[in-house]
mmCIF file of C-alpha atoms in Angstrom:
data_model
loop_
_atom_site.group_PDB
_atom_site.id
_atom_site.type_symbol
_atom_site.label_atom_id
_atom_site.label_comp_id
_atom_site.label_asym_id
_atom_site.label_seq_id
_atom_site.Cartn_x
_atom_site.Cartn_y
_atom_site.Cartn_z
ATOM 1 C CA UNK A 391 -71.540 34.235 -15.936
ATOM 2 C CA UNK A 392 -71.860 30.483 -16.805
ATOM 3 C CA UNK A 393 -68.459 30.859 -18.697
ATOM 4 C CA UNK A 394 -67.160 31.892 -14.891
ATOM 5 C CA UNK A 395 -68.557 29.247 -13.430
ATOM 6 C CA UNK A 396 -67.209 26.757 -15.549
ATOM 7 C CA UNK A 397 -64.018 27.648 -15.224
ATOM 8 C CA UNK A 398 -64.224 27.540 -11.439
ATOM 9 C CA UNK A 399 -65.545 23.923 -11.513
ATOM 10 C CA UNK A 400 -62.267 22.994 -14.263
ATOM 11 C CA UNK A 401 -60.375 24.429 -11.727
ATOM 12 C CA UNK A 402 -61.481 22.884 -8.510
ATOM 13 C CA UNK A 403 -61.243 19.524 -10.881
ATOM 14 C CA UNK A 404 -57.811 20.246 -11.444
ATOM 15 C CA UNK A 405 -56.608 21.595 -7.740
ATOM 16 C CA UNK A 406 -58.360 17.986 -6.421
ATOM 17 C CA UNK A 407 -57.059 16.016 -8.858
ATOM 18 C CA UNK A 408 -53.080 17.260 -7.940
ATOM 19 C CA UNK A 409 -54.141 16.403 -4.030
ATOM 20 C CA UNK A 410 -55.520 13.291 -4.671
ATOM 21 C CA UNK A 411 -52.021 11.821 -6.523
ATOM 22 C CA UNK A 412 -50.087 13.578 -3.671
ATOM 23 C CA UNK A 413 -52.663 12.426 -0.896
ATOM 24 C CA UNK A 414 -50.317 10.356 1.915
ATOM 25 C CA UNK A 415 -52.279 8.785 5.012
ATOM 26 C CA UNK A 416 -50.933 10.431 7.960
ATOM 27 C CA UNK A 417 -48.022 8.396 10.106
ATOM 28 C CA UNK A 418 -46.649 7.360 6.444
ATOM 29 C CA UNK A 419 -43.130 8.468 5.269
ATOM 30 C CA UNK A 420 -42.179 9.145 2.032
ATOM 31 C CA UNK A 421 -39.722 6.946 -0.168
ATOM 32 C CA UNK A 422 -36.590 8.332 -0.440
ATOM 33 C CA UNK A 423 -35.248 7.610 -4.192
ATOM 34 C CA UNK A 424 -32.846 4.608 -4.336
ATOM 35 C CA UNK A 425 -29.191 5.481 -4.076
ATOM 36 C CA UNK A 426 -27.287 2.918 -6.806
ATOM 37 C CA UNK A 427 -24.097 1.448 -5.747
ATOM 38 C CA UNK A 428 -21.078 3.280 -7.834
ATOM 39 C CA UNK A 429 -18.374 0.922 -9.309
ATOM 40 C CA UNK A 430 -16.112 3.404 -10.959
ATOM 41 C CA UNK A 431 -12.459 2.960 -10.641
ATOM 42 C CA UNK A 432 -11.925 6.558 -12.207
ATOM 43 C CA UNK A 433 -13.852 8.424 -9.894
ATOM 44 C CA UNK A 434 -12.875 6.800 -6.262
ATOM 45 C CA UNK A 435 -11.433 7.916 -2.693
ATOM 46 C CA UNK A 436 -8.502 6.061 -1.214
ATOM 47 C CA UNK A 437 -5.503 7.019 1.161
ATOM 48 C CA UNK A 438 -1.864 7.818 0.281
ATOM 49 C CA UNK A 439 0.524 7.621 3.152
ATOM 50 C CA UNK A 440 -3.307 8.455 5.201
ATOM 51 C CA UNK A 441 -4.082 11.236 2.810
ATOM 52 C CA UNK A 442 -7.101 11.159 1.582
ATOM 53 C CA UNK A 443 -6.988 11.104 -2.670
ATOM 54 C CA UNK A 444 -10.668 11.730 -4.408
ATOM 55 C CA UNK A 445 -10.468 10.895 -8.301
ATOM 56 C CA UNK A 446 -12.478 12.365 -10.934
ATOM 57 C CA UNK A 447 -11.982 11.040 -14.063
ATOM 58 C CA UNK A 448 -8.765 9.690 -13.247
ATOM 59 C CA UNK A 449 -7.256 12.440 -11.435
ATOM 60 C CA UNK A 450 -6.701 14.339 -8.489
ATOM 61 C CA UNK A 451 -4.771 17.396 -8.247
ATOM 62 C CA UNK A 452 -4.268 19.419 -5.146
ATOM 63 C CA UNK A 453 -1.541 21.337 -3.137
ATOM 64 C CA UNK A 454 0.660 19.703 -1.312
ATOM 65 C CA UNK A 455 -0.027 21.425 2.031
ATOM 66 C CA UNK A 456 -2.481 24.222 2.570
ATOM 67 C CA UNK A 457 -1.446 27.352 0.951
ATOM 68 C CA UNK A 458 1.668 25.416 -1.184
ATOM 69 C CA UNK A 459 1.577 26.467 -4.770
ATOM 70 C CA UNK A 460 3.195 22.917 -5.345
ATOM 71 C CA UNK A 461 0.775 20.368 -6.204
ATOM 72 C CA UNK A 462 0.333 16.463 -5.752
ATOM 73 C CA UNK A 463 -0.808 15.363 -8.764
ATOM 74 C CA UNK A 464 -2.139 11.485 -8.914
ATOM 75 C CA UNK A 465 -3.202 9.629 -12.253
ATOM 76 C CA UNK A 466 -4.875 6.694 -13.062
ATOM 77 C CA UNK A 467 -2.688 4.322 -15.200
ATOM 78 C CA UNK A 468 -4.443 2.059 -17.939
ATOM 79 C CA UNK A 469 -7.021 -0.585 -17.291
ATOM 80 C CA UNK A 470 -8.456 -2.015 -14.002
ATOM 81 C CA UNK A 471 -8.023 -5.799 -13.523
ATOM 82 C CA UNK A 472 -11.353 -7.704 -12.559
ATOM 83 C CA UNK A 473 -10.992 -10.191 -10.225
ATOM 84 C CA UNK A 474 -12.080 -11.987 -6.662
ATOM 85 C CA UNK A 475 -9.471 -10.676 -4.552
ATOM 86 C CA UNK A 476 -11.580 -11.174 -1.275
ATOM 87 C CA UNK A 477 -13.189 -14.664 -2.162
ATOM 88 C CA UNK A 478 -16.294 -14.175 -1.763
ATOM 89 C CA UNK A 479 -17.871 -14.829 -5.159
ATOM 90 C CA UNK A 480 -17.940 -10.785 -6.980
ATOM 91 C CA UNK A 481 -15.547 -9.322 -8.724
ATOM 92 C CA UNK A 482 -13.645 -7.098 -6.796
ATOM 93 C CA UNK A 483 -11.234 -4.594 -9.390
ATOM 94 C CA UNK A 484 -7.167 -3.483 -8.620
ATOM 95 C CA UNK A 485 -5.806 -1.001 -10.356
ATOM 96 C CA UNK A 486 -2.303 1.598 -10.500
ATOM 97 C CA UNK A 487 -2.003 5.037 -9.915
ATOM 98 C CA UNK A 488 1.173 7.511 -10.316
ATOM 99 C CA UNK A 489 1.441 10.426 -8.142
ATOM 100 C CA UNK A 490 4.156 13.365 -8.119
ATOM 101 C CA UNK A 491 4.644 16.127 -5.960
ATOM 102 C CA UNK A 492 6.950 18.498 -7.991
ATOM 103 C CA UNK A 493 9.990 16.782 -6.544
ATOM 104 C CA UNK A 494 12.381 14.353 -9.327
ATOM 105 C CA UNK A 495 10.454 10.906 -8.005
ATOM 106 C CA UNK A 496 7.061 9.716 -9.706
ATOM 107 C CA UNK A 497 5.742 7.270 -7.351
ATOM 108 C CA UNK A 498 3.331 4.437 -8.497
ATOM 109 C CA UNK A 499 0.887 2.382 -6.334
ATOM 110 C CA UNK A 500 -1.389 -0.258 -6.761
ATOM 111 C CA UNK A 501 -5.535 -0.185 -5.104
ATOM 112 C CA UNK A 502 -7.714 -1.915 -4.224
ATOM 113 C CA UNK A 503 -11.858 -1.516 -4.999
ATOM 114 C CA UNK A 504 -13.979 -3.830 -2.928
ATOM 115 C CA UNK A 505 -17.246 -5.229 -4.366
ATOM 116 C CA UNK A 506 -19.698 -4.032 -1.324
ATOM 117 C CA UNK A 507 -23.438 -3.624 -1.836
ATOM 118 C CA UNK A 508 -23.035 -0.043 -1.268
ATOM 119 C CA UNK A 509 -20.149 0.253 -4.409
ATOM 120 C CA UNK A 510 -16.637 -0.106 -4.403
ATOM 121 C CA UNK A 511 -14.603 0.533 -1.160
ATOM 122 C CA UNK A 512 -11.154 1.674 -1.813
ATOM 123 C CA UNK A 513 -8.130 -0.194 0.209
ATOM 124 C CA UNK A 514 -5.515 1.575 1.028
ATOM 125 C CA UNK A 515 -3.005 2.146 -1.793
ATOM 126 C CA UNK A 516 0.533 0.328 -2.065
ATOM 127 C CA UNK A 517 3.870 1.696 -2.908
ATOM 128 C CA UNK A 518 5.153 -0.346 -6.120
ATOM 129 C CA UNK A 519 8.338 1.876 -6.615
ATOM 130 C CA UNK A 520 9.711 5.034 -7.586
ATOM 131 C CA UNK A 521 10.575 5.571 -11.335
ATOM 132 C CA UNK A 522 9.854 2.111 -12.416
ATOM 133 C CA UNK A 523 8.017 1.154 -15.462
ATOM 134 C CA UNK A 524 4.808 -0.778 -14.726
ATOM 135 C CA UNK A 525 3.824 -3.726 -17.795
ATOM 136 C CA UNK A 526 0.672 -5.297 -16.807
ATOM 137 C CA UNK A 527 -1.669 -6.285 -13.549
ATOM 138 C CA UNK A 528 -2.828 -9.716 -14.205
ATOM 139 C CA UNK A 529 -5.104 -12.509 -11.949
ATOM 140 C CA UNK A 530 -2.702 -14.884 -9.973
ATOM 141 C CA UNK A 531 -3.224 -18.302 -8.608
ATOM 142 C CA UNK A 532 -6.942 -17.723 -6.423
ATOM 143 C CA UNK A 533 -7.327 -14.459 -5.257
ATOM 144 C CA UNK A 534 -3.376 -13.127 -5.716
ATOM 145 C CA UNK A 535 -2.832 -10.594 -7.973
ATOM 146 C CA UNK A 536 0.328 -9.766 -10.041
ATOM 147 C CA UNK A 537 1.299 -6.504 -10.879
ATOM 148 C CA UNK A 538 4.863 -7.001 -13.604
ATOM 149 C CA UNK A 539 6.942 -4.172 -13.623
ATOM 150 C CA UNK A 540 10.397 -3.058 -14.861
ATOM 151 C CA UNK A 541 13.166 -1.730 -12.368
ATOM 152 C CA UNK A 542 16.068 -1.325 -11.596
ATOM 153 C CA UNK A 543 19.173 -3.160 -10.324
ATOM 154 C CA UNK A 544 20.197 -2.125 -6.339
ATOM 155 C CA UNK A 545 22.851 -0.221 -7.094
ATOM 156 C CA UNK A 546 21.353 1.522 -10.169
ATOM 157 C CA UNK A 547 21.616 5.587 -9.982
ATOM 158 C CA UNK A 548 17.775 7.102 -10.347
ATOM 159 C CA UNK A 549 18.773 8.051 -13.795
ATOM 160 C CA UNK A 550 19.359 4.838 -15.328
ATOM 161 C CA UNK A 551 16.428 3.321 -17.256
ATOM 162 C CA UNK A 552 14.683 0.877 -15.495
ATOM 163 C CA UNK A 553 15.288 -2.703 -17.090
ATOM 164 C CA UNK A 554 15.010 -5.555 -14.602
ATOM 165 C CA UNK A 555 11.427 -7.620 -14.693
ATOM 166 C CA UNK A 556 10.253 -8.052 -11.189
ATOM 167 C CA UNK A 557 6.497 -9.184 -10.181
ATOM 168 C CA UNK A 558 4.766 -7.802 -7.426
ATOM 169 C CA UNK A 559 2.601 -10.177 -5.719
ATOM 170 C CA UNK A 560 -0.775 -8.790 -3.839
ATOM 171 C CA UNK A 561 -2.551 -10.851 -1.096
ATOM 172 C CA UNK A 562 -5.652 -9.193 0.138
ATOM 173 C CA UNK A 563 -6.323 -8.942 3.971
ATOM 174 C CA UNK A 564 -9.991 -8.548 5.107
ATOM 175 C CA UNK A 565 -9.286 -7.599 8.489
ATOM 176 C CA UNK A 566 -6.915 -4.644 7.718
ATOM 177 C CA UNK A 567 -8.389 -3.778 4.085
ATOM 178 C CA UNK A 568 -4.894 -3.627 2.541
ATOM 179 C CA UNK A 569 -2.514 -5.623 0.246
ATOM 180 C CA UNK A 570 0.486 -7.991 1.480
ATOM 181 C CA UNK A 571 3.023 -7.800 -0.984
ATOM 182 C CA UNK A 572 5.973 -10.110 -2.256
ATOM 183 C CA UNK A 573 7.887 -9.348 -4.558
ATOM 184 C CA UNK A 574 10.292 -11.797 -6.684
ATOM 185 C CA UNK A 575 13.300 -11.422 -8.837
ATOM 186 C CA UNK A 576 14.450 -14.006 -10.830
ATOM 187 C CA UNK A 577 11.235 -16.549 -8.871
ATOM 188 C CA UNK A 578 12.714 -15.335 -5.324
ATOM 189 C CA UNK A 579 11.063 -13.225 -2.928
ATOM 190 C CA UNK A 580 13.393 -10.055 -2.763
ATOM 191 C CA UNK A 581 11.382 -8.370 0.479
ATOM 192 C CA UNK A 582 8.120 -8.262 1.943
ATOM 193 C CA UNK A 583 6.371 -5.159 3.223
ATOM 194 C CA UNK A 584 2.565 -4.815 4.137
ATOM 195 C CA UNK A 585 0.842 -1.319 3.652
ATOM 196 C CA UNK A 586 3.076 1.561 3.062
ATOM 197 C CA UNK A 587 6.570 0.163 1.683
ATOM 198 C CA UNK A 588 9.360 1.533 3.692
ATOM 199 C CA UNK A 589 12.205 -0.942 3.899
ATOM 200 C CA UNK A 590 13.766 -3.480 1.316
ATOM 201 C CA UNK A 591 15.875 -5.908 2.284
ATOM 202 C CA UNK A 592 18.147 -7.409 -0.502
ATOM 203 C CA UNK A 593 19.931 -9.777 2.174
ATOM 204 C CA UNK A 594 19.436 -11.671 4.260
ATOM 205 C CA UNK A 595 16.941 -13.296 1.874
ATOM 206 C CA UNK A 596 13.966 -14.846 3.950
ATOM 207 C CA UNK A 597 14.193 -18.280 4.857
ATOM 208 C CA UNK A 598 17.895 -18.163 3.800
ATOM 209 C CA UNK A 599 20.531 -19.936 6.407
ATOM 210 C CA UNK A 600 22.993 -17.255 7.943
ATOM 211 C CA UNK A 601 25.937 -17.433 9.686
ATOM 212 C CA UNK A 602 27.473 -14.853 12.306
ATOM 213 C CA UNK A 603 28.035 -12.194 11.566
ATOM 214 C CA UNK A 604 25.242 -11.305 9.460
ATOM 215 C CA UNK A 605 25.702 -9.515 6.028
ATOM 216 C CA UNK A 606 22.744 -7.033 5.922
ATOM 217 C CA UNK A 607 21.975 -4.440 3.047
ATOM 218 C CA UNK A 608 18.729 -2.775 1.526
ATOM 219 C CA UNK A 609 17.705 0.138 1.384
ATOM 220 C CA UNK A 610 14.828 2.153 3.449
ATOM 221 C CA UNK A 611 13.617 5.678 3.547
ATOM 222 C CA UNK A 612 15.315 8.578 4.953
ATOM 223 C CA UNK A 613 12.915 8.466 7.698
ATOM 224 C CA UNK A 614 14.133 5.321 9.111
ATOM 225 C CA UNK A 615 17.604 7.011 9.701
ATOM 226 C CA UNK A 616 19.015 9.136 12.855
ATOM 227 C CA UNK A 617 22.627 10.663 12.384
ATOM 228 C CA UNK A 618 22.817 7.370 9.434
ATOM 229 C CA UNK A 619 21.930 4.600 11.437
ATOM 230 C CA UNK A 620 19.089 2.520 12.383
ATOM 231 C CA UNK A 621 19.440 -0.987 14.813
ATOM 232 C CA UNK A 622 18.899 -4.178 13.880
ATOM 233 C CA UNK A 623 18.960 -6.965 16.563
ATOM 234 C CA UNK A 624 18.988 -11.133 15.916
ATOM 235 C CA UNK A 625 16.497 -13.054 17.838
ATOM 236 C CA UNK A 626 15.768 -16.383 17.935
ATOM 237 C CA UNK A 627 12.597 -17.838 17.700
ATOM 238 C CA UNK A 628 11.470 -17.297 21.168
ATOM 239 C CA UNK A 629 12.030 -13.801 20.596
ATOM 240 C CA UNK A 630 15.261 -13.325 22.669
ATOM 241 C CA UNK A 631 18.013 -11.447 21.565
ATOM 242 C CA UNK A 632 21.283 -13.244 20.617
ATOM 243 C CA UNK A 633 22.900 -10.101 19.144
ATOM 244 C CA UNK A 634 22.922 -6.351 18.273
ATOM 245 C CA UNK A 635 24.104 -3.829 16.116
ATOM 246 C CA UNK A 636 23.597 -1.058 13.515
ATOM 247 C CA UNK A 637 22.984 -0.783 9.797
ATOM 248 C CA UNK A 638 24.627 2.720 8.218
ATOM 249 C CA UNK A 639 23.431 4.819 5.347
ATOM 250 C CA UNK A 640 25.744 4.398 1.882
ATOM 251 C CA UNK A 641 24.162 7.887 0.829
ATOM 252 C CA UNK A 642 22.505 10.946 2.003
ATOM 253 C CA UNK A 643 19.916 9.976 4.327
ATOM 254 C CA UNK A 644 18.041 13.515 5.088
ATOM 255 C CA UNK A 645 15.541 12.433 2.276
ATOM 256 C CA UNK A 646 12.132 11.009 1.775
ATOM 257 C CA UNK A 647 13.683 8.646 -0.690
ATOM 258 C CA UNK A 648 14.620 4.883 -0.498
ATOM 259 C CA UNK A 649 18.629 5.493 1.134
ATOM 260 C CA UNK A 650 20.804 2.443 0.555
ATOM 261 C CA UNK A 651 22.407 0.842 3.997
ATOM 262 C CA UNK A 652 25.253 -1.725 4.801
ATOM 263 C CA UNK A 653 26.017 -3.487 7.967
ATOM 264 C CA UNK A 654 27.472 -6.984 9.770
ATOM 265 C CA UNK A 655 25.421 -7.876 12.846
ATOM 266 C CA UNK A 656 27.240 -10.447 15.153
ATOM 267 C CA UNK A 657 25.443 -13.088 17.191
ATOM 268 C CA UNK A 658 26.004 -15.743 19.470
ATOM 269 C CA UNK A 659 24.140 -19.164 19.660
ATOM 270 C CA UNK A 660 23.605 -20.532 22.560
ATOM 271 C CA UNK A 661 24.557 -24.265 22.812
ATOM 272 C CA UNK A 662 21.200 -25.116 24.333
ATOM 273 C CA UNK A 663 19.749 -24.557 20.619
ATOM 274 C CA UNK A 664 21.924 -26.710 18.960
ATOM 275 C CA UNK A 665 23.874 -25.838 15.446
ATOM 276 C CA UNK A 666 21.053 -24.030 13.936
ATOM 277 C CA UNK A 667 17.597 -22.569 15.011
ATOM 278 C CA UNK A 668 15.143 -20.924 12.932
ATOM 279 C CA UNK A 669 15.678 -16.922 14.129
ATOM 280 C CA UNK A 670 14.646 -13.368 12.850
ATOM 281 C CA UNK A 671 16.770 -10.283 12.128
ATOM 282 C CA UNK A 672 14.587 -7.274 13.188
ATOM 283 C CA UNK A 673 15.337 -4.146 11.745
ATOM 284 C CA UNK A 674 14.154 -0.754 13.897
ATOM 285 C CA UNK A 675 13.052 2.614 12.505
ATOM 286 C CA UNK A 676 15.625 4.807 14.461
ATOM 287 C CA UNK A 677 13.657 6.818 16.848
ATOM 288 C CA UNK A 678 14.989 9.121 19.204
ATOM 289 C CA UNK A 679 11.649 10.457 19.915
ATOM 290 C CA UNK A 680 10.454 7.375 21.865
ATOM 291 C CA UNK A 681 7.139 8.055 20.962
ATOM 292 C CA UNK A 682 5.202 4.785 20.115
ATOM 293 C CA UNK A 683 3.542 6.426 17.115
ATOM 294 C CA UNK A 684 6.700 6.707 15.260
ATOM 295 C CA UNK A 685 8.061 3.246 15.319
ATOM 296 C CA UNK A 686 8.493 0.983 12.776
ATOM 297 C CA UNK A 687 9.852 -2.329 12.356
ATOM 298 C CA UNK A 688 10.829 -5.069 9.832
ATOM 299 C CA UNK A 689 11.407 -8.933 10.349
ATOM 300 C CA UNK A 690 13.350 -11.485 7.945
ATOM 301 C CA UNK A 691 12.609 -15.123 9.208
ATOM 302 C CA UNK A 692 15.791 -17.110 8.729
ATOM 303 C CA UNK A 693 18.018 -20.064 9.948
ATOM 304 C CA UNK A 694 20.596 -18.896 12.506
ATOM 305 C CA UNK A 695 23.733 -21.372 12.417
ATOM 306 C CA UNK A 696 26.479 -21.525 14.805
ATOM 307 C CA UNK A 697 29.707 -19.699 14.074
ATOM 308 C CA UNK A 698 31.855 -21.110 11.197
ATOM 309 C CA UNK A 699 34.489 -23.472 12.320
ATOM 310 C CA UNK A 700 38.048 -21.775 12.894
#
């Protein structure tokens, strides 16, 4: 009997004691366990082309389109650089990825993790080139990064190793949460393209003087093409147009690819703006749609001068 009752009073002792370290006044919530900030470069969301890409250890593989037995495959490439490209006193990190789809072209891109006190936030990544050979991200001057790469001349087939050092130079925009980007050959800018890269313009160069008619080649993606053309206009610097014409496809432009394009683009300058003006050449994704949501454009600042003496 007492060994009963003693082992009722242990256990009322015990079944108090477990209430008592649980016991909460009424009206009080609990504390949710902290959530730590993740700053892990290999295991990270971002967008490609606005699809979304989750990481895991460096990779993400997943088909193309629902039910496709083709996959997109995307992998980290070496080391993330540490550095402030947001100035605002943390280290922010940019790093390269490769993604292929099953087709010939391995694309590469550079991102973008923002320090934030809830972890990184991803930008949104940026086409460095197809097939190219990427060296080394480094800091630039401030907050610019530089990512050095090997590629290839224009005219180079896909096939051809590449072997030309260019730099691609990042800028970091806070509003948009996405990368300008410059790049130089031989220390001059060769085109400039913000978010998803979709037109390169080998000439004019920016900032270059031009004369009438304007020499004009590049290339752009297939997607900028209808029946191999695409319009480009001169403007001056007031935005009216001083002349008009087309750019045409040196290749087979029902692709996804980067299509190489030719074309002269008269103007005429009116004598009211003297000899030379500073002017744009604005080329236009061709879009027979007319839907807003599928246009595209691309400026080159230049100097417009008056016709060349006869």
């Amino acid at each position: 009997m007492k060994r009963i009752i003693l082992l009722i009073f242990v256990l009322f002792i015990l079944v108090g004691g477990y209430f008592a370290s649980n016991y909460q006044p009424a009206g009080t919530a609990s504390t949710p366990a902290e959530t730590k900030p993740v700053y892990d470069t290999k295991n990270i969301s971002f967008t490609i082309d606005g699809e979304t890409i989750s990481l895991v250890d460096g990779v993400s593989s997943a088909p193309l389109m629902a039910g496709s037995e083709t996959l997109r495959t995307v992998n980290y490439i070496g080391d993330a650089l540490s550095h402030d490209v947001d100035s605002d006193g943390d280290l922010d990190a940019v790093f390269l990825v490769s993604e292929n789809s099953g087709g010939s072209g391995t694309f590469y891109y550079a991102v973008g993790a923002i320090n934030e006190p809830t972890g990184y936030v991803a930008t949104e990544a940026l086409i460095v080139g197809d097939r190219i050979s990427p060296q080394s991200v480094v800091a630039g001057e401030g907050s610019l990064v530089l990512v050095n790469y090997k590629d290839r001349n224009f005219n180079d087939p896909m096939t051809v190793e590449p072997a030309v050092d260019k730099v691609l130079q990042l800028k970091y925009s806070k509003e948009d949460n996405k990368f300008e980007k410059y790049v130089y050959f031989k220390d001059e800018i060769l085109y400039l393209q913000e978010g998803v890269q979709t037109v390169r313009v080998l000439s004019p160069q920016v900032d270059s003087s031009v004369f009438s008619p304007v020499v004009l080649s590049g290339e752009a993606r297939g997607s900028w093409f209808f029946e191999g053309s695409f319009p480009v206009s001169i403007v001056d610097a007031e935005g009216a147009v001083l002349g008009e014409g087309f750019v045409t496809a040196n290749g087979d432009w029902m692709t996804n690819d980067f299509v190489p394009f030719v074309g002269l683009v008269e103007y005429k300058l009116d004598a009211s703006l003297g000899s030379s003006t500073p002017g744009s050449v604005v080329l236009r994704k061709d879009n027979p749609s007319g839907l807003p949501e599928h246009d595209d454009s691309f400026e080159v600042n230049v100097v417009l001068n008056s016709a060349f003496a006869e």
